[in-house]
């Protein structure tokens, strides 16, 4: 193996390590709930969440005082929590499927916490 090949392998290894570190240090990114309400047509939104956009916004406004504000322990915005729970209620599907949805991208435990918090706020 030539010295040039060894240098190339070493550089590739360093690049891979830098990429792994960069990916690991990225902040969490949640979908923008406002975009979902804007991007989907009224018909698509109604089909996905089983409620109109206006009713969902009203529900978010009513539930907000009863929910945990985003902080270090709960960094998921209230709007996302409500939309995630509504998506689960509308589909009756598994929590993992709801979290894997491109519009929410939440883990199953996060989906479970969203559902529990919204359910408690509804009660």
CSV table of N, CA and C in Angstrom, one decimal:
chain,number,residue,atom,x,y,z
A,1,UNK,N,0.9,-1.2,0.0
A,1,UNK,CA,0.0,0.0,0.0
A,1,UNK,C,0.9,1.2,0.0
A,2,UNK,N,0.6,2.1,-0.9
A,2,UNK,CA,1.4,3.3,-1.0
A,2,UNK,C,1.1,4.3,0.1
A,3,UNK,N,2.1,5.2,0.3
A,3,UNK,CA,1.9,6.2,1.4
A,3,UNK,C,0.7,7.1,1.1
A,4,UNK,N,0.5,7.3,-0.2
A,4,UNK,CA,-0.7,8.2,-0.6
A,4,UNK,C,-2.0,7.5,-0.3
A,5,UNK,N,-2.1,6.2,-0.4
A,5,UNK,CA,-3.3,5.4,-0.1
A,5,UNK,C,-3.6,5.5,1.4
A,6,UNK,N,-2.5,5.4,2.2
A,6,UNK,CA,-2.6,5.4,3.7
A,6,UNK,C,-3.2,6.8,4.1
A,7,UNK,N,-2.6,7.8,3.5
A,7,UNK,CA,-3.1,9.2,3.8
A,7,UNK,C,-4.6,9.4,3.5
A,8,UNK,N,-5.0,8.8,2.3
A,8,UNK,CA,-6.4,8.9,1.9
A,8,UNK,C,-7.3,8.2,2.9
A,9,UNK,N,-6.9,7.0,3.3
A,9,UNK,CA,-7.7,6.3,4.3
A,9,UNK,C,-7.8,7.0,5.6
A,10,UNK,N,-6.7,7.6,6.0
A,10,UNK,CA,-6.7,8.4,7.3
A,10,UNK,C,-7.6,9.6,7.2
A,11,UNK,N,-7.6,10.3,6.1
A,11,UNK,CA,-8.4,11.4,5.8
A,11,UNK,C,-9.9,11.0,5.8
A,12,UNK,N,-10.2,9.9,5.2
A,12,UNK,CA,-11.6,9.4,5.1
A,12,UNK,C,-12.0,9.1,6.6
A,13,UNK,N,-11.2,8.4,7.3
A,13,UNK,CA,-11.5,8.1,8.7
A,13,UNK,C,-11.8,9.4,9.5
A,14,UNK,N,-11.0,10.4,9.4
A,14,UNK,CA,-11.2,11.6,10.1
A,14,UNK,C,-12.5,12.3,9.6
A,15,UNK,N,-12.8,12.3,8.4
A,15,UNK,CA,-14.1,12.8,7.9
A,15,UNK,C,-15.3,12.1,8.4
A,16,UNK,N,-15.2,10.8,8.5
A,16,UNK,CA,-16.3,10.0,9.0
A,16,UNK,C,-16.6,10.3,10.5
A,17,UNK,N,-15.5,10.5,11.3
A,17,UNK,CA,-15.6,10.8,12.7
A,17,UNK,C,-16.2,12.2,12.8
A,18,UNK,N,-15.8,13.1,12.0
A,18,UNK,CA,-16.3,14.5,12.1
A,18,UNK,C,-17.8,14.5,11.8
A,19,UNK,N,-18.2,13.7,10.8
A,19,UNK,CA,-19.6,13.6,10.4
A,19,UNK,C,-20.5,13.0,11.5
A,20,UNK,N,-20.0,12.0,12.2
A,20,UNK,CA,-20.7,11.4,13.3
A,20,UNK,C,-20.8,12.4,14.4
A,21,UNK,N,-19.8,13.1,14.7
A,21,UNK,CA,-19.9,14.1,15.8
A,21,UNK,C,-20.9,15.2,15.4
A,22,UNK,N,-20.8,15.7,14.2
A,22,UNK,CA,-21.8,16.7,13.7
A,22,UNK,C,-23.2,16.3,13.8
A,23,UNK,N,-23.5,15.1,13.4
A,23,UNK,CA,-24.9,14.6,13.5
A,23,UNK,C,-25.3,14.4,14.9
A,24,UNK,N,-24.4,14.0,15.8
A,24,UNK,CA,-24.8,13.8,17.2
A,24,UNK,C,-25.0,15.1,17.9
A,25,UNK,N,-24.4,16.2,17.5
A,25,UNK,CA,-24.6,17.5,18.2
A,25,UNK,C,-25.7,18.3,17.6
A,26,UNK,N,-26.4,17.9,16.7
A,26,UNK,CA,-27.5,18.7,16.1
A,26,UNK,C,-28.6,18.8,17.1
A,27,UNK,N,-29.2,20.0,17.2
A,27,UNK,CA,-30.4,20.1,18.2
A,27,UNK,C,-31.6,19.4,17.6
A,28,UNK,N,-32.5,19.0,18.5
A,28,UNK,CA,-33.7,18.4,18.1
A,28,UNK,C,-34.5,19.3,17.2
A,29,UNK,N,-35.1,18.7,16.2
A,29,UNK,CA,-35.9,19.5,15.3
A,29,UNK,C,-37.3,18.9,15.2
A,30,UNK,N,-38.3,19.7,15.6
A,30,UNK,CA,-39.6,19.3,15.5
A,30,UNK,C,-40.3,20.0,14.3
A,31,UNK,N,-41.3,19.3,13.7
A,31,UNK,CA,-41.9,19.9,12.6
A,31,UNK,C,-42.7,21.2,13.1
A,32,UNK,N,-42.8,22.0,12.2
A,32,UNK,CA,-43.5,23.3,12.5
A,32,UNK,C,-45.0,23.0,12.3
A,33,UNK,N,-45.7,23.0,13.4
A,33,UNK,CA,-47.2,22.7,13.4
A,33,UNK,C,-48.0,23.7,12.6
A,34,UNK,N,-47.5,25.0,12.6
A,34,UNK,CA,-48.2,26.0,11.8
A,34,UNK,C,-48.1,25.6,10.3
A,35,UNK,N,-47.0,25.0,9.9
A,35,UNK,CA,-46.8,24.6,8.5
A,35,UNK,C,-47.8,23.5,8.1
A,36,UNK,N,-48.1,22.6,9.0
A,36,UNK,CA,-49.0,21.5,8.8
A,36,UNK,C,-50.4,22.1,8.5
A,37,UNK,N,-50.8,23.1,9.3
A,37,UNK,CA,-52.1,23.7,9.2
A,37,UNK,C,-52.2,24.6,7.9
A,38,UNK,N,-51.0,25.1,7.4
A,38,UNK,CA,-51.0,25.9,6.2
A,38,UNK,C,-50.8,25.0,5.0
A,39,UNK,N,-50.0,24.0,5.1
A,39,UNK,CA,-49.7,23.1,3.9
A,39,UNK,C,-50.8,22.3,3.5
A,40,UNK,N,-51.6,21.7,4.4
A,40,UNK,CA,-52.6,20.8,4.1
A,40,UNK,C,-53.9,21.6,3.7
A,41,UNK,N,-54.6,21.1,2.7
A,41,UNK,CA,-55.8,21.8,2.3
A,41,UNK,C,-56.8,21.5,3.5
A,42,UNK,N,-57.9,22.2,3.5
A,42,UNK,CA,-59.0,22.0,4.5
A,42,UNK,C,-59.4,20.5,4.5
A,43,UNK,N,-59.6,20.0,3.3
A,43,UNK,CA,-60.1,18.6,3.1
A,43,UNK,C,-59.1,17.6,3.6
A,44,UNK,N,-57.8,17.8,3.3
A,44,UNK,CA,-56.7,16.9,3.8
A,44,UNK,C,-56.6,17.0,5.3
A,45,UNK,N,-56.6,18.2,5.8
A,45,UNK,CA,-56.5,18.4,7.3
A,45,UNK,C,-57.7,17.7,8.0
A,46,UNK,N,-58.9,17.9,7.5
A,46,UNK,CA,-60.0,17.2,8.1
A,46,UNK,C,-59.9,15.7,8.0
A,47,UNK,N,-59.4,15.2,6.9
A,47,UNK,CA,-59.3,13.7,6.7
A,47,UNK,C,-58.2,13.2,7.7
A,48,UNK,N,-57.2,13.9,7.9
A,48,UNK,CA,-56.1,13.5,8.7
A,48,UNK,C,-56.4,13.6,10.2
A,49,UNK,N,-57.0,14.7,10.6
A,49,UNK,CA,-57.2,15.0,12.0
A,49,UNK,C,-58.7,14.8,12.5
A,50,UNK,N,-59.6,14.7,11.6
A,50,UNK,CA,-61.0,14.5,11.8
A,50,UNK,C,-61.7,15.8,12.5
A,51,UNK,N,-60.9,16.9,12.4
A,51,UNK,CA,-61.5,18.2,12.9
A,51,UNK,C,-61.0,19.3,11.9
A,52,UNK,N,-61.8,20.4,11.9
A,52,UNK,CA,-61.4,21.5,11.0
A,52,UNK,C,-60.2,22.2,11.6
A,53,UNK,N,-59.5,23.0,10.8
A,53,UNK,CA,-58.4,23.8,11.2
A,53,UNK,C,-58.8,24.8,12.3
A,54,UNK,N,-60.0,25.4,12.1
A,54,UNK,CA,-60.5,26.4,13.1
A,54,UNK,C,-60.8,25.7,14.4
A,55,UNK,N,-61.4,24.5,14.4
A,55,UNK,CA,-61.7,23.8,15.6
A,55,UNK,C,-60.5,23.4,16.3
A,56,UNK,N,-59.5,22.9,15.6
A,56,UNK,CA,-58.2,22.5,16.2
A,56,UNK,C,-57.5,23.7,16.9
A,57,UNK,N,-57.5,24.8,16.2
A,57,UNK,CA,-56.9,26.0,16.8
A,57,UNK,C,-57.6,26.4,18.1
A,58,UNK,N,-58.9,26.4,18.0
A,58,UNK,CA,-59.7,26.7,19.2
A,58,UNK,C,-59.5,25.7,20.3
A,59,UNK,N,-59.3,24.4,20.0
A,59,UNK,CA,-59.0,23.4,21.0
A,59,UNK,C,-57.6,23.7,21.6
A,60,UNK,N,-56.7,24.0,20.8
A,60,UNK,CA,-55.3,24.3,21.3
A,60,UNK,C,-55.4,25.5,22.3
A,61,UNK,N,-56.2,26.5,21.9
A,61,UNK,CA,-56.3,27.7,22.8
A,61,UNK,C,-57.0,27.3,24.1
A,62,UNK,N,-58.0,26.5,24.1
A,62,UNK,CA,-58.7,26.0,25.3
A,62,UNK,C,-57.8,25.2,26.2
A,63,UNK,N,-57.0,24.3,25.6
A,63,UNK,CA,-56.2,23.3,26.3
A,63,UNK,C,-54.9,23.9,26.9
A,64,UNK,N,-54.4,25.0,26.2
A,64,UNK,CA,-53.1,25.5,26.6
A,64,UNK,C,-52.9,25.8,28.1
A,65,UNK,N,-53.9,26.4,28.8
A,65,UNK,CA,-53.7,26.7,30.2
A,65,UNK,C,-53.6,25.4,31.1
A,66,UNK,N,-54.0,24.3,30.6
A,66,UNK,CA,-54.0,23.0,31.3
A,66,UNK,C,-52.9,22.1,31.0
A,67,UNK,N,-52.0,22.6,30.1
A,67,UNK,CA,-50.9,21.8,29.6
A,67,UNK,C,-49.5,22.4,30.1
A,68,UNK,N,-48.5,21.6,30.1
A,68,UNK,CA,-47.2,22.0,30.5
A,68,UNK,C,-46.5,22.8,29.4
A,69,UNK,N,-46.1,24.0,29.7
A,69,UNK,CA,-45.4,24.8,28.7
A,69,UNK,C,-44.1,24.2,28.3
A,70,UNK,N,-43.6,24.3,27.1
A,70,UNK,CA,-42.3,23.8,26.7
A,70,UNK,C,-41.2,24.3,27.6
A,71,UNK,N,-40.4,23.4,28.1
A,71,UNK,CA,-39.2,23.8,28.9
A,71,UNK,C,-38.2,22.7,28.6
A,72,UNK,N,-37.2,22.7,29.4
A,72,UNK,CA,-36.1,21.7,29.3
A,72,UNK,C,-36.7,20.3,29.4
A,73,UNK,N,-37.6,20.1,30.3
A,73,UNK,CA,-38.1,18.7,30.5
A,73,UNK,C,-39.2,18.4,29.5
A,74,UNK,N,-39.9,19.3,29.0
A,74,UNK,CA,-40.9,19.1,28.0
A,74,UNK,C,-40.7,20.1,26.8
A,75,UNK,N,-39.8,19.8,25.9
A,75,UNK,CA,-39.5,20.7,24.9
A,75,UNK,C,-40.4,20.6,23.7
A,76,UNK,N,-41.4,19.8,23.7
A,76,UNK,CA,-42.4,19.7,22.6
A,76,UNK,C,-43.4,20.8,22.7
A,77,UNK,N,-43.6,21.6,21.7
A,77,UNK,CA,-44.6,22.7,21.8
A,77,UNK,C,-46.0,22.1,22.0
A,78,UNK,N,-46.8,22.9,22.6
A,78,UNK,CA,-48.2,22.4,22.9
A,78,UNK,C,-49.0,22.1,21.6
A,79,UNK,N,-48.8,22.9,20.6
A,79,UNK,CA,-49.5,22.7,19.3
A,79,UNK,C,-49.1,21.4,18.8
A,80,UNK,N,-47.9,21.0,18.9
A,80,UNK,CA,-47.4,19.7,18.3
A,80,UNK,C,-48.0,18.6,19.2
A,81,UNK,N,-48.0,18.8,20.5
A,81,UNK,CA,-48.6,17.7,21.4
A,81,UNK,C,-50.1,17.5,21.0
A,82,UNK,N,-50.8,18.6,20.9
A,82,UNK,CA,-52.3,18.5,20.5
A,82,UNK,C,-52.5,17.8,19.2
A,83,UNK,N,-51.7,18.2,18.2
A,83,UNK,CA,-51.8,17.6,16.8
A,83,UNK,C,-51.5,16.2,16.8
A,84,UNK,N,-50.4,15.8,17.6
A,84,UNK,CA,-50.0,14.4,17.7
A,84,UNK,C,-51.1,13.6,18.3
A,85,UNK,N,-51.7,14.0,19.4
A,85,UNK,CA,-52.8,13.3,20.1
A,85,UNK,C,-54.0,13.2,19.2
A,86,UNK,N,-54.3,14.3,18.5
A,86,UNK,CA,-55.5,14.3,17.6
A,86,UNK,C,-55.3,13.3,16.5
A,87,UNK,N,-54.1,13.2,16.0
A,87,UNK,CA,-53.8,12.3,14.9
A,87,UNK,C,-54.0,10.9,15.4
A,88,UNK,N,-53.5,10.6,16.6
A,88,UNK,CA,-53.7,9.3,17.2
A,88,UNK,C,-55.2,9.0,17.4
A,89,UNK,N,-55.9,9.9,18.0
A,89,UNK,CA,-57.4,9.7,18.2
A,89,UNK,C,-58.1,9.5,16.9
A,90,UNK,N,-57.7,10.3,15.9
A,90,UNK,CA,-58.4,10.2,14.6
A,90,UNK,C,-58.1,8.8,13.9
A,91,UNK,N,-56.9,8.3,14.1
A,91,UNK,CA,-56.5,7.1,13.3
A,91,UNK,C,-56.8,5.8,14.1
A,92,UNK,N,-56.7,6.0,15.5
A,92,UNK,CA,-56.8,4.8,16.3
A,92,UNK,C,-55.7,3.8,16.0
A,93,UNK,N,-54.6,4.4,15.5
A,93,UNK,CA,-53.5,3.6,15.1
A,93,UNK,C,-52.5,3.4,16.2
A,94,UNK,N,-51.4,2.7,15.9
A,94,UNK,CA,-50.3,2.5,16.9
A,94,UNK,C,-49.6,3.8,17.1
A,95,UNK,N,-49.1,4.0,18.3
A,95,UNK,CA,-48.3,5.2,18.6
A,95,UNK,C,-47.1,5.3,17.8
A,96,UNK,N,-46.4,4.2,17.5
A,96,UNK,CA,-45.2,4.2,16.7
A,96,UNK,C,-45.4,4.7,15.3
A,97,UNK,N,-46.6,4.4,14.7
A,97,UNK,CA,-46.9,4.8,13.4
A,97,UNK,C,-47.1,6.4,13.4
A,98,UNK,N,-47.7,6.9,14.4
A,98,UNK,CA,-48.0,8.3,14.5
A,98,UNK,C,-46.6,9.0,14.7
A,99,UNK,N,-45.7,8.5,15.5
A,99,UNK,CA,-44.4,9.2,15.6
A,99,UNK,C,-43.6,9.1,14.4
A,100,UNK,N,-43.7,8.0,13.6
A,100,UNK,CA,-42.9,7.9,12.4
A,100,UNK,C,-43.4,8.8,11.3
A,101,UNK,N,-44.6,9.3,11.4
A,101,UNK,CA,-45.1,10.2,10.4
A,101,UNK,C,-44.1,11.4,10.1
A,102,UNK,N,-43.9,11.7,8.9
A,102,UNK,CA,-43.0,12.8,8.6
A,102,UNK,C,-43.3,14.1,9.2
A,103,UNK,N,-44.6,14.3,9.5
A,103,UNK,CA,-45.0,15.6,10.0
A,103,UNK,C,-44.7,15.7,11.5
A,104,UNK,N,-44.5,14.6,12.2
A,104,UNK,CA,-44.3,14.8,13.6
A,104,UNK,C,-42.9,14.3,14.0
A,105,UNK,N,-42.5,13.2,13.5
A,105,UNK,CA,-41.1,12.6,13.8
A,105,UNK,C,-40.8,12.6,15.3
A,106,UNK,N,-41.7,12.0,16.1
A,106,UNK,CA,-41.5,11.8,17.5
A,106,UNK,C,-41.3,10.4,17.8
A,107,UNK,N,-40.6,10.1,18.9
A,107,UNK,CA,-40.4,8.7,19.3
A,107,UNK,C,-41.8,8.2,19.9
A,108,UNK,N,-41.9,6.9,20.0
A,108,UNK,CA,-43.1,6.3,20.6
A,108,UNK,C,-43.3,6.8,22.0
A,109,UNK,N,-42.3,6.8,22.9
A,109,UNK,CA,-42.5,7.4,24.2
A,109,UNK,C,-43.0,8.8,24.2
A,110,UNK,N,-42.5,9.6,23.3
A,110,UNK,CA,-42.9,11.0,23.2
A,110,UNK,C,-44.4,11.1,22.8
A,111,UNK,N,-44.7,10.3,21.8
A,111,UNK,CA,-46.1,10.2,21.4
A,111,UNK,C,-47.0,9.8,22.6
A,112,UNK,N,-46.6,8.8,23.3
A,112,UNK,CA,-47.4,8.4,24.5
A,112,UNK,C,-47.6,9.5,25.5
A,113,UNK,N,-46.5,10.3,25.8
A,113,UNK,CA,-46.6,11.4,26.7
A,113,UNK,C,-47.5,12.5,26.2
A,114,UNK,N,-47.5,12.7,24.8
A,114,UNK,CA,-48.4,13.7,24.2
A,114,UNK,C,-49.8,13.3,24.4
A,115,UNK,N,-50.1,12.0,24.1
A,115,UNK,CA,-51.5,11.5,24.3
A,115,UNK,C,-52.0,11.6,25.7
A,116,UNK,N,-51.1,11.3,26.6
A,116,UNK,CA,-51.5,11.3,28.1
A,116,UNK,C,-51.7,12.7,28.5
A,117,UNK,N,-50.8,13.7,28.1
A,117,UNK,CA,-51.0,15.1,28.6
A,117,UNK,C,-52.2,15.7,28.0
A,118,UNK,N,-52.5,15.5,26.7
A,118,UNK,CA,-53.7,16.0,26.0
A,118,UNK,C,-54.9,15.4,26.6
A,119,UNK,N,-54.9,14.1,26.9
A,119,UNK,CA,-56.1,13.4,27.5
A,119,UNK,C,-56.4,14.0,28.9
A,120,UNK,N,-55.3,14.2,29.7
A,120,UNK,CA,-55.5,14.8,31.0
A,120,UNK,C,-56.1,16.2,30.9
A,121,UNK,N,-55.6,17.0,29.9
A,121,UNK,CA,-56.1,18.4,29.7
A,121,UNK,C,-57.5,18.4,29.3
A,122,UNK,N,-57.9,17.4,28.5
A,122,UNK,CA,-59.3,17.3,28.1
A,122,UNK,C,-60.2,17.0,29.2
A,123,UNK,N,-59.7,16.2,30.2
A,123,UNK,CA,-60.6,15.8,31.3
A,123,UNK,C,-60.6,17.0,32.3
